[in-house]
Structures are given as C-alpha cells and as structure tokens.
Amino acid sequence: MPQFLHGVSSTTYSLIFAGNAVGMLLAGAVFARLSRRLPLNTLLVAGVGVAALGALAQVLLVAGAGETLAGTWICLFVTMSGIGTVFPATTSLGQTLGRGAPGAPSALMGGCQFTFGAIASPLVGLFGEDSSLPMALIMLIALAGAGLSLAGLAWPGRGAATER
C-alpha cells in the first residue's frame, strides 16, 4: 500500500523497506549488548515505547500535516526499530518463563504473531488505501494493548519475568 500511496517505484520501495530492516537489525544488536546489563522487562518496555512513539507520530503527522513519503517512512523506521527490540525481548522472556516445556512458548508466540497479523492486515484494508492513517492507528492500538499487557504482567520487579 505505501508504495502505491506515495507513487514510488518498486526499487525505491525495496530500498525503503531494506532501510527499515536495517533499523530492526540495529535495534537487535543494541538489545544484545544491553541485555547483559539491563532486565529484559526494561528492554521490552523501552521497545514497546519506541514503537508506540513511531506509530503515534505517524497518526499525528497524517492527521495534522497530511500524508508525506518522508514522514511516513521516518515514522515506520522508528516503529520498526522499536519492534527490533520487542521481538528478541519477548522471545527471551517467553523461553525463560517456559523453560520447563521449551517447545510450548515458541509455538504459542509464533501462533500469536501469525494470528494477530492475520487479524490486523484485513483491518487496515477495510479502512481504505488512500492514507497510511489506518495502518498507523492499527499499529498504535496493538502497541497500546502491548503496553497494557506489560503493565499487568511484566512490569519490572514482578516474579520470574525480570530474569536476564
């Protein structure tokens, strides 16, 4: 959708997509270094916060200033960089908490990722293809749900989830 919304070529879209992947990789590398010094919960909260900040910036940008290619991709870079911390943190926490049955956490996390992805994709499409606002709103709602889950389940200082 963003490729056609902003009228960029396949090559340009691929380069922008690759740039977002680099953001995720860099965030993963930062996570690897910081995970030796900080609790996983702290890194998870930071990752969700950064991703939510990017999604919120996209919502505000489109609602206030309108649709721009640069704004959309900067906001997506920030969001995906946050996700680059969320993925390894949730995987590490899930495997730590489920170490008694190592296959179960992996299956549960993978199933949840596919299920929520399958739910979110058509929701974005239902709201039209002439703006990135639906995408940003769905991401923001999902990240708000993640933040609420963290507040209830994995806040630093609660149980086994604080292990490194």
Tab-separated table of N, CA and C in Angstrom:
chain	number	residue	atom	x	y	z
A	1	MET	N	0.803	-1.197	0.000
A	1	MET	CA	0.000	0.000	0.000
A	1	MET	C	0.852	1.270	0.000
A	2	PRO	N	1.868	1.430	0.897
A	2	PRO	CA	2.645	2.674	0.884
A	2	PRO	C	3.334	2.916	-0.458
A	3	GLN	N	3.720	1.837	-1.153
A	3	GLN	CA	4.374	2.003	-2.448
A	3	GLN	C	3.449	2.741	-3.412
A	4	PHE	N	2.189	2.320	-3.479
A	4	PHE	CA	1.251	2.932	-4.415
A	4	PHE	C	0.717	4.259	-3.884
A	5	LEU	N	0.552	4.365	-2.577
A	5	LEU	CA	0.058	5.592	-1.957
A	5	LEU	C	0.981	6.769	-2.256
A	6	HIS	N	2.278	6.510	-2.197
A	6	HIS	CA	3.257	7.585	-2.406
A	6	HIS	C	3.848	7.584	-3.809
A	7	GLY	N	3.431	6.652	-4.637
A	7	GLY	CA	3.874	6.638	-6.026
A	7	GLY	C	5.350	6.375	-6.218
A	8	VAL	N	5.937	5.509	-5.417
A	8	VAL	CA	7.359	5.205	-5.571
A	8	VAL	C	7.525	3.937	-6.413
A	9	SER	N	8.668	3.832	-7.042
A	9	SER	CA	8.967	2.666	-7.863
A	9	SER	C	9.209	1.448	-6.969
A	10	SER	N	9.208	0.291	-7.592
A	10	SER	CA	9.492	-0.941	-6.853
A	10	SER	C	10.886	-0.901	-6.246
A	11	THR	N	11.823	-0.340	-6.975
A	11	THR	CA	13.202	-0.249	-6.478
A	11	THR	C	13.278	0.661	-5.258
A	12	THR	N	12.659	1.821	-5.346
A	12	THR	CA	12.665	2.750	-4.214
A	12	THR	C	11.981	2.131	-3.005
A	13	TYR	N	10.846	1.486	-3.237
A	13	TYR	CA	10.129	0.836	-2.147
A	13	TYR	C	11.008	-0.244	-1.506
A	14	SER	N	11.712	-1.002	-2.312
A	14	SER	CA	12.598	-2.045	-1.786
A	14	SER	C	13.712	-1.444	-0.935
A	15	LEU	N	14.251	-0.326	-1.369
A	15	LEU	CA	15.319	0.328	-0.601
A	15	LEU	C	14.793	0.873	0.728
A	16	ILE	N	13.590	1.442	0.704
A	16	ILE	CA	12.986	1.948	1.943
A	16	ILE	C	12.701	0.780	2.886
A	17	PHE	N	12.162	-0.299	2.343
A	17	PHE	CA	11.874	-1.499	3.131
A	17	PHE	C	13.169	-2.038	3.741
A	18	ALA	N	14.237	-2.070	2.953
A	18	ALA	CA	15.533	-2.531	3.445
A	18	ALA	C	16.052	-1.615	4.554
A	19	GLY	N	15.821	-0.313	4.407
A	19	GLY	CA	16.223	0.623	5.466
A	19	GLY	C	15.521	0.335	6.780
A	20	ASN	N	14.235	0.007	6.708
A	20	ASN	CA	13.503	-0.364	7.925
A	20	ASN	C	14.050	-1.659	8.521
A	21	ALA	N	14.431	-2.603	7.661
A	21	ALA	CA	15.025	-3.853	8.142
A	21	ALA	C	16.357	-3.575	8.839
A	22	VAL	N	17.121	-2.633	8.316
A	22	VAL	CA	18.380	-2.248	8.965
A	22	VAL	C	18.093	-1.667	10.353
A	23	GLY	N	17.034	-0.869	10.467
A	23	GLY	CA	16.641	-0.347	11.781
A	23	GLY	C	16.342	-1.465	12.767
A	24	MET	N	15.652	-2.494	12.300
A	24	MET	CA	15.364	-3.642	13.162
A	24	MET	C	16.648	-4.373	13.557
A	25	LEU	N	17.549	-4.542	12.594
A	25	LEU	CA	18.814	-5.228	12.883
A	25	LEU	C	19.657	-4.444	13.884
A	26	LEU	N	19.729	-3.134	13.698
A	26	LEU	CA	20.498	-2.305	14.631
A	26	LEU	C	19.899	-2.355	16.029
A	27	ALA	N	18.575	-2.303	16.103
A	27	ALA	CA	17.910	-2.395	17.408
A	27	ALA	C	18.179	-3.749	18.054
A	28	GLY	N	18.185	-4.804	17.254
A	28	GLY	CA	18.507	-6.128	17.785
A	28	GLY	C	19.928	-6.198	18.317
A	29	ALA	N	20.857	-5.548	17.619
A	29	ALA	CA	22.252	-5.519	18.077
A	29	ALA	C	22.380	-4.733	19.381
A	30	VAL	N	21.676	-3.609	19.469
A	30	VAL	CA	21.675	-2.823	20.709
A	30	VAL	C	21.064	-3.649	21.842
A	31	PHE	N	19.971	-4.353	21.539
A	31	PHE	CA	19.339	-5.214	22.535
A	31	PHE	C	20.341	-6.251	23.057
A	32	ALA	N	21.086	-6.879	22.155
A	32	ALA	CA	22.046	-7.913	22.561
A	32	ALA	C	23.066	-7.364	23.557
A	33	ARG	N	23.527	-6.153	23.305
A	33	ARG	CA	24.507	-5.558	24.225
A	33	ARG	C	23.868	-5.153	25.562
A	34	LEU	N	22.694	-4.533	25.469
A	34	LEU	CA	22.047	-4.047	26.684
A	34	LEU	C	21.469	-5.171	27.540
A	35	SER	N	21.141	-6.302	26.929
A	35	SER	CA	20.517	-7.393	27.686
A	35	SER	C	21.468	-8.003	28.712
A	36	ARG	N	22.737	-7.729	28.581
A	36	ARG	CA	23.704	-8.211	29.579
A	36	ARG	C	23.704	-7.342	30.831
A	37	ARG	N	23.194	-6.111	30.692
A	37	ARG	CA	23.248	-5.157	31.805
A	37	ARG	C	21.888	-4.762	32.355
A	38	LEU	N	20.848	-4.886	31.550
A	38	LEU	CA	19.524	-4.430	31.964
A	38	LEU	C	18.530	-5.591	31.993
A	39	PRO	N	17.534	-5.509	32.869
A	39	PRO	CA	16.497	-6.547	32.868
A	39	PRO	C	15.750	-6.579	31.540
A	40	LEU	N	15.348	-7.773	31.136
A	40	LEU	CA	14.622	-7.923	29.877
A	40	LEU	C	13.329	-7.114	29.869
A	41	ASN	N	12.670	-7.035	31.015
A	41	ASN	CA	11.429	-6.253	31.082
A	41	ASN	C	11.669	-4.791	30.730
A	42	THR	N	12.765	-4.250	31.203
A	42	THR	CA	13.096	-2.856	30.918
A	42	THR	C	13.283	-2.662	29.424
A	43	LEU	N	13.984	-3.588	28.784
A	43	LEU	CA	14.206	-3.502	27.345
A	43	LEU	C	12.903	-3.688	26.574
A	44	LEU	N	12.043	-4.565	27.062
A	44	LEU	CA	10.752	-4.780	26.408
A	44	LEU	C	9.885	-3.533	26.507
A	45	VAL	N	9.838	-2.937	27.679
A	45	VAL	CA	9.064	-1.697	27.859
A	45	VAL	C	9.625	-0.597	26.955
A	46	ALA	N	10.936	-0.492	26.880
A	46	ALA	CA	11.556	0.520	26.015
A	46	ALA	C	11.212	0.268	24.551
A	47	GLY	N	11.276	-0.986	24.125
A	47	GLY	CA	10.957	-1.314	22.736
A	47	GLY	C	9.520	-0.998	22.378
A	48	VAL	N	8.594	-1.366	23.265
A	48	VAL	CA	7.181	-1.052	23.020
A	48	VAL	C	6.986	0.459	23.007
A	49	GLY	N	7.665	1.165	23.904
A	49	GLY	CA	7.560	2.622	23.946
A	49	GLY	C	8.067	3.285	22.678
A	50	VAL	N	9.207	2.844	22.173
A	50	VAL	CA	9.761	3.413	20.942
A	50	VAL	C	8.832	3.123	19.765
A	51	ALA	N	8.358	1.884	19.670
A	51	ALA	CA	7.449	1.522	18.572
A	51	ALA	C	6.157	2.333	18.656
A	52	ALA	N	5.620	2.479	19.853
A	52	ALA	CA	4.386	3.261	20.022
A	52	ALA	C	4.620	4.732	19.686
A	53	LEU	N	5.783	5.243	20.028
A	53	LEU	CA	6.121	6.627	19.687
A	53	LEU	C	6.128	6.827	18.169
A	54	GLY	N	6.702	5.870	17.441
A	54	GLY	CA	6.709	5.960	15.982
A	54	GLY	C	5.306	5.906	15.396
A	55	ALA	N	4.469	4.998	15.915
A	55	ALA	CA	3.088	4.890	15.419
A	55	ALA	C	2.283	6.138	15.769
A	56	LEU	N	2.457	6.642	16.980
A	56	LEU	CA	1.754	7.864	17.384
A	56	LEU	C	2.192	9.048	16.524
A	57	ALA	N	3.487	9.142	16.247
A	57	ALA	CA	3.990	10.224	15.388
A	57	ALA	C	3.360	10.138	14.004
A	58	GLN	N	3.191	8.918	13.483
A	58	GLN	CA	2.569	8.761	12.168
A	58	GLN	C	1.110	9.207	12.197
A	59	VAL	N	0.384	8.819	13.251
A	59	VAL	CA	-1.017	9.242	13.383
A	59	VAL	C	-1.100	10.763	13.425
A	60	LEU	N	-0.290	11.391	14.257
A	60	LEU	CA	-0.319	12.848	14.396
A	60	LEU	C	0.123	13.550	13.122
A	61	LEU	N	1.126	12.997	12.464
A	61	LEU	CA	1.628	13.595	11.231
A	61	LEU	C	0.561	13.587	10.139
A	62	VAL	N	-0.059	12.439	9.916
A	62	VAL	CA	-1.067	12.341	8.856
A	62	VAL	C	-2.293	13.174	9.210
A	63	ALA	N	-2.711	13.114	10.471
A	63	ALA	CA	-3.896	13.873	10.890
A	63	ALA	C	-3.645	15.382	10.851
A	64	GLY	N	-2.425	15.793	11.168
A	64	GLY	CA	-2.137	17.229	11.245
A	64	GLY	C	-1.589	17.837	9.980
A	65	ALA	N	-0.562	17.227	9.416
A	65	ALA	CA	0.124	17.816	8.266
A	65	ALA	C	-0.215	17.137	6.950
A	66	GLY	N	-0.802	15.965	7.013
A	66	GLY	CA	-1.108	15.231	5.785
A	66	GLY	C	-0.067	14.176	5.488
A	67	GLU	N	-0.322	13.486	4.420
A	67	GLU	CA	0.491	12.344	4.002
A	67	GLU	C	1.768	12.802	3.315
A	68	THR	N	2.928	12.345	3.811
A	68	THR	CA	4.198	12.612	3.141
A	68	THR	C	5.029	11.339	3.123
A	69	LEU	N	5.763	11.143	2.071
A	69	LEU	CA	6.622	9.966	1.956
A	69	LEU	C	7.688	9.968	3.045
A	70	ALA	N	8.385	11.069	3.199
A	70	ALA	CA	9.465	11.138	4.190
A	70	ALA	C	8.921	10.920	5.603
A	71	GLY	N	7.824	11.578	5.926
A	71	GLY	CA	7.251	11.423	7.259
A	71	GLY	C	6.812	10.005	7.544
A	72	THR	N	6.159	9.381	6.568
A	72	THR	CA	5.700	8.002	6.748
A	72	THR	C	6.865	7.070	7.001
A	73	TRP	N	7.899	7.187	6.199
A	73	TRP	CA	8.989	6.235	6.339
A	73	TRP	C	9.879	6.510	7.545
A	74	ILE	N	9.999	7.748	7.966
A	74	ILE	CA	10.729	8.022	9.207
A	74	ILE	C	9.968	7.427	10.390
A	75	CYS	N	8.666	7.633	10.408
A	75	CYS	CA	7.848	7.081	11.498
A	75	CYS	C	7.884	5.556	11.493
A	76	LEU	N	7.838	4.948	10.305
A	76	LEU	CA	7.921	3.491	10.220
A	76	LEU	C	9.297	2.987	10.650
A	77	PHE	N	10.345	3.738	10.335
A	77	PHE	CA	11.691	3.355	10.773
A	77	PHE	C	11.760	3.324	12.295
A	78	VAL	N	11.205	4.341	12.941
A	78	VAL	CA	11.189	4.387	14.407
A	78	VAL	C	10.366	3.220	14.958
A	79	THR	N	9.185	2.999	14.375
A	79	THR	CA	8.330	1.903	14.833
A	79	THR	C	9.037	0.563	14.678
A	80	MET	N	9.611	0.319	13.528
A	80	MET	CA	10.259	-0.968	13.287
A	80	MET	C	11.521	-1.136	14.136
A	81	SER	N	12.184	-0.040	14.448
A	81	SER	CA	13.343	-0.130	15.350
A	81	SER	C	12.887	-0.564	16.742
A	82	GLY	N	11.768	-0.033	17.202
A	82	GLY	CA	11.217	-0.488	18.478
A	82	GLY	C	10.856	-1.959	18.437
A	83	ILE	N	10.267	-2.387	17.337
A	83	ILE	CA	9.903	-3.799	17.168
A	83	ILE	C	11.156	-4.669	17.152
A	84	GLY	N	12.260	-4.118	16.659
A	84	GLY	CA	13.530	-4.840	16.662
A	84	GLY	C	14.044	-5.126	18.055
A	85	THR	N	13.536	-4.440	19.049
A	85	THR	CA	13.847	-4.731	20.451
A	85	THR	C	12.772	-5.621	21.063
A	86	VAL	N	11.531	-5.418	20.654
A	86	VAL	CA	10.414	-6.189	21.207
A	86	VAL	C	10.556	-7.676	20.887
A	87	PHE	N	10.884	-8.016	19.645
A	87	PHE	CA	10.958	-9.428	19.256
A	87	PHE	C	11.968	-10.224	20.080
A	88	PRO	N	13.226	-9.787	20.186
A	88	PRO	CA	14.153	-10.595	20.988
A	88	PRO	C	13.812	-10.585	22.481
A	89	ALA	N	13.263	-9.481	22.977
A	89	ALA	CA	12.914	-9.429	24.406
A	89	ALA	C	11.773	-10.398	24.721
A	90	THR	N	10.735	-10.413	23.881
A	90	THR	CA	9.619	-11.334	24.149
A	90	THR	C	10.044	-12.780	23.964
A	91	THR	N	10.882	-13.036	22.981
A	91	THR	CA	11.366	-14.406	22.779
A	91	THR	C	12.193	-14.855	23.981
A	92	SER	N	13.083	-13.999	24.447
A	92	SER	CA	13.918	-14.345	25.605
A	92	SER	C	13.075	-14.570	26.853
A	93	LEU	N	12.136	-13.658	27.111
A	93	LEU	CA	11.272	-13.805	28.276
A	93	LEU	C	10.405	-15.056	28.173
A	94	GLY	N	9.837	-15.289	26.998
A	94	GLY	CA	8.987	-16.460	26.813
A	94	GLY	C	9.743	-17.753	27.019
A	95	GLN	N	10.936	-17.829	26.482
A	95	GLN	CA	11.735	-19.046	26.651
A	95	GLN	C	12.211	-19.218	28.097
A	96	THR	N	12.485	-18.106	28.763
A	96	THR	CA	12.894	-18.183	30.171
A	96	THR	C	11.739	-18.670	31.038
A	97	LEU	N	10.572	-18.096	30.828
A	97	LEU	CA	9.416	-18.469	31.646
A	97	LEU	C	8.921	-19.879	31.337
A	98	GLY	N	9.111	-20.335	30.109
A	98	GLY	CA	8.616	-21.654	29.737
A	98	GLY	C	9.704	-22.683	29.591
A	99	ARG	N	10.794	-22.512	30.306
A	99	ARG	CA	11.925	-23.419	30.135
A	99	ARG	C	11.609	-24.863	30.503
A	100	GLY	N	10.521	-25.081	31.241
A	100	GLY	CA	10.130	-26.453	31.586
A	100	GLY	C	9.576	-27.214	30.392
A	101	ALA	N	9.029	-26.521	29.429
A	101	ALA	CA	8.485	-27.127	28.207
A	101	ALA	C	8.887	-26.237	27.039
A	102	PRO	N	10.147	-26.305	26.596
A	102	PRO	CA	10.694	-25.322	25.668
A	102	PRO	C	9.954	-25.160	24.343
A	103	GLY	N	9.297	-26.164	23.857
A	103	GLY	CA	8.583	-26.017	22.590
A	103	GLY	C	7.294	-25.236	22.723
A	104	ALA	N	6.676	-25.298	23.896
A	104	ALA	CA	5.377	-24.650	24.093
A	104	ALA	C	5.440	-23.137	23.963
A	105	PRO	N	6.380	-22.442	24.609
A	105	PRO	CA	6.423	-20.985	24.447
A	105	PRO	C	6.689	-20.563	23.006
A	106	SER	N	7.558	-21.297	22.342
A	106	SER	CA	7.871	-20.976	20.961
A	106	SER	C	6.635	-21.120	20.078
A	107	ALA	N	5.908	-22.207	20.248
A	107	ALA	CA	4.688	-22.422	19.465
A	107	ALA	C	3.630	-21.376	19.783
A	108	LEU	N	3.474	-21.054	21.050
A	108	LEU	CA	2.479	-20.064	21.464
A	108	LEU	C	2.804	-18.685	20.898
A	109	MET	N	4.069	-18.283	20.997
A	109	MET	CA	4.457	-16.968	20.483
A	109	MET	C	4.310	-16.909	18.968
A	110	GLY	N	4.749	-17.942	18.277
A	110	GLY	CA	4.614	-17.960	16.824
A	110	GLY	C	3.159	-17.948	16.389
A	111	GLY	N	2.331	-18.735	17.062
A	111	GLY	CA	0.905	-18.763	16.745
A	111	GLY	C	0.244	-17.423	16.985
A	112	CYS	N	0.610	-16.767	18.075
A	112	CYS	CA	0.034	-15.444	18.376
A	112	CYS	C	0.460	-14.411	17.333
A	113	GLN	N	1.719	-14.446	16.918
A	113	GLN	CA	2.193	-13.497	15.907
A	113	GLN	C	1.412	-13.659	14.605
A	114	PHE	N	1.246	-14.896	14.171
A	114	PHE	CA	0.506	-15.129	12.926
A	114	PHE	C	-0.966	-14.766	13.075
A	115	THR	N	-1.555	-15.088	14.221
A	115	THR	CA	-2.972	-14.789	14.439
A	115	THR	C	-3.229	-13.288	14.441
A	116	PHE	N	-2.445	-12.546	15.207
A	116	PHE	CA	-2.648	-11.100	15.260
A	116	PHE	C	-2.305	-10.433	13.929
A	117	GLY	N	-1.318	-10.953	13.215
A	117	GLY	CA	-1.013	-10.438	11.887
A	117	GLY	C	-2.169	-10.678	10.922
A	118	ALA	N	-2.779	-11.859	11.030
A	118	ALA	CA	-3.922	-12.185	10.167
A	118	ALA	C	-5.134	-11.326	10.492
A	119	ILE	N	-5.266	-10.913	11.729
A	119	ILE	CA	-6.379	-10.038	12.121
A	119	ILE	C	-6.105	-8.591	11.690
A	120	ALA	N	-4.884	-8.125	11.900
A	120	ALA	CA	-4.559	-6.722	11.640
A	120	ALA	C	-4.544	-6.379	10.155
A	121	SER	N	-4.043	-7.263	9.326
A	121	SER	CA	-3.911	-6.948	7.895
A	121	SER	C	-5.233	-6.584	7.232
A	122	PRO	N	-6.275	-7.400	7.363
A	122	PRO	CA	-7.529	-7.002	6.719
A	122	PRO	C	-8.179	-5.783	7.374
A	123	LEU	N	-7.937	-5.570	8.668
A	123	LEU	CA	-8.490	-4.382	9.321
A	123	LEU	C	-7.955	-3.107	8.676
A	124	VAL	N	-6.682	-3.099	8.395
A	124	VAL	CA	-6.083	-1.929	7.745
A	124	VAL	C	-6.733	-1.716	6.385
A	125	GLY	N	-6.903	-2.783	5.621
A	125	GLY	CA	-7.508	-2.683	4.299
A	125	GLY	C	-8.956	-2.229	4.317
A	126	LEU	N	-9.676	-2.574	5.370
A	126	LEU	CA	-11.085	-2.177	5.472
A	126	LEU	C	-11.267	-0.661	5.514
A	127	PHE	N	-10.270	0.038	5.998
A	127	PHE	CA	-10.387	1.481	6.170
A	127	PHE	C	-9.853	2.273	4.985
A	128	GLY	N	-9.567	1.592	3.898
A	128	GLY	CA	-9.178	2.291	2.683
A	128	GLY	C	-7.692	2.234	2.404
A	129	GLU	N	-7.353	2.642	1.184
A	129	GLU	CA	-5.967	2.592	0.729
A	129	GLU	C	-5.440	3.955	0.320
A	130	ASP	N	-6.131	5.016	0.728
A	130	ASP	CA	-5.715	6.348	0.309
A	130	ASP	C	-4.963	7.107	1.397
A	131	SER	N	-4.608	6.413	2.467
A	131	SER	CA	-3.898	7.046	3.572
A	131	SER	C	-3.165	5.977	4.387
A	132	SER	N	-2.088	6.365	5.028
A	132	SER	CA	-1.393	5.451	5.934
A	132	SER	C	-1.977	5.538	7.348
A	133	LEU	N	-2.965	6.389	7.532
A	133	LEU	CA	-3.575	6.550	8.851
A	133	LEU	C	-4.160	5.245	9.405
A	134	PRO	N	-4.906	4.451	8.627
A	134	PRO	CA	-5.418	3.195	9.183
A	134	PRO	C	-4.302	2.268	9.672
A	135	MET	N	-3.234	2.170	8.907
A	135	MET	CA	-2.100	1.346	9.313
A	135	MET	C	-1.527	1.845	10.633
A	136	ALA	N	-1.316	3.151	10.731
A	136	ALA	CA	-0.746	3.732	11.938
A	136	ALA	C	-1.672	3.546	13.140
A	137	LEU	N	-2.966	3.714	12.928
A	137	LEU	CA	-3.920	3.524	14.031
A	137	LEU	C	-3.960	2.084	14.514
A	138	ILE	N	-3.959	1.129	13.589
A	138	ILE	CA	-3.962	-0.288	13.977
A	138	ILE	C	-2.673	-0.613	14.728
A	139	MET	N	-1.538	-0.110	14.254
A	139	MET	CA	-0.275	-0.346	14.971
A	139	MET	C	-0.326	0.274	16.359
A	140	LEU	N	-0.848	1.491	16.451
A	140	LEU	CA	-0.917	2.175	17.737
A	140	LEU	C	-1.836	1.431	18.708
A	141	ILE	N	-2.964	0.951	18.228
A	141	ILE	CA	-3.885	0.187	19.078
A	141	ILE	C	-3.217	-1.096	19.555
A	142	ALA	N	-2.533	-1.804	18.650
A	142	ALA	CA	-1.843	-3.040	19.038
A	142	ALA	C	-0.742	-2.755	20.058
A	143	LEU	N	-0.010	-1.677	19.849
A	143	LEU	CA	1.062	-1.336	20.793
A	143	LEU	C	0.509	-0.853	22.126
A	144	ALA	N	-0.641	-0.186	22.107
A	144	ALA	CA	-1.297	0.184	23.373
A	144	ALA	C	-1.714	-1.079	24.120
A	145	GLY	N	-2.218	-2.068	23.388
A	145	GLY	CA	-2.555	-3.353	24.017
A	145	GLY	C	-1.326	-4.021	24.603
A	146	ALA	N	-0.213	-3.938	23.895
A	146	ALA	CA	1.034	-4.494	24.417
A	146	ALA	C	1.458	-3.759	25.685
A	147	GLY	N	1.314	-2.441	25.674
A	147	GLY	CA	1.660	-1.657	26.865
A	147	GLY	C	0.784	-2.010	28.055
A	148	LEU	N	-0.512	-2.192	27.816
A	148	LEU	CA	-1.414	-2.592	28.903
A	148	LEU	C	-1.064	-3.980	29.420
A	149	SER	N	-0.708	-4.871	28.524
A	149	SER	CA	-0.291	-6.210	28.942
A	149	SER	C	0.967	-6.141	29.800
A	150	LEU	N	1.889	-5.308	29.390
A	150	LEU	CA	3.115	-5.147	30.173
A	150	LEU	C	2.819	-4.592	31.560
A	151	ALA	N	1.934	-3.636	31.610
A	151	ALA	CA	1.589	-3.042	32.907
A	151	ALA	C	1.003	-4.092	33.843
A	152	GLY	N	0.259	-5.014	33.290
A	152	GLY	CA	-0.376	-6.031	34.118
A	152	GLY	C	0.453	-7.266	34.374
A	153	LEU	N	1.350	-7.606	33.445
A	153	LEU	CA	2.028	-8.899	33.537
A	153	LEU	C	3.532	-8.849	33.731
A	154	ALA	N	4.184	-7.899	33.133
A	154	ALA	CA	5.641	-7.979	33.088
A	154	ALA	C	6.339	-6.720	33.556
A	155	TRP	N	5.707	-5.972	34.417
A	155	TRP	CA	6.337	-4.753	34.921
A	155	TRP	C	7.574	-5.136	35.720
A	156	PRO	N	8.673	-4.371	35.588
A	156	PRO	CA	9.895	-4.714	36.321
A	156	PRO	C	9.628	-4.909	37.814
A	157	GLY	N	10.197	-5.990	38.340
A	157	GLY	CA	10.043	-6.290	39.756
A	157	GLY	C	9.005	-7.354	40.046
A	158	ARG	N	8.346	-7.878	39.017
A	158	ARG	CA	7.324	-8.899	39.239
A	158	ARG	C	7.813	-10.269	38.815
A	159	GLY	N	8.157	-11.093	39.741
A	159	GLY	CA	8.380	-12.511	39.510
A	159	GLY	C	9.497	-12.871	38.546
A	160	ALA	N	9.340	-14.050	37.945
A	160	ALA	CA	10.370	-14.631	37.096
A	160	ALA	C	10.607	-13.850	35.810
A	161	ALA	N	9.664	-13.012	35.426
A	161	ALA	CA	9.803	-12.283	34.168
A	161	ALA	C	10.919	-11.248	34.211
A	162	THR	N	11.494	-10.996	35.366
A	162	THR	CA	12.553	-9.996	35.469
A	162	THR	C	13.945	-10.598	35.273
A	163	GLU	N	14.028	-11.898	35.067
A	163	GLU	CA	15.339	-12.514	34.872
A	163	GLU	C	15.978	-12.019	33.597
A	164	ARG	N	17.309	-12.053	33.576
A	164	ARG	CA	18.029	-11.629	32.362
A	164	ARG	C	18.256	-12.799	31.466
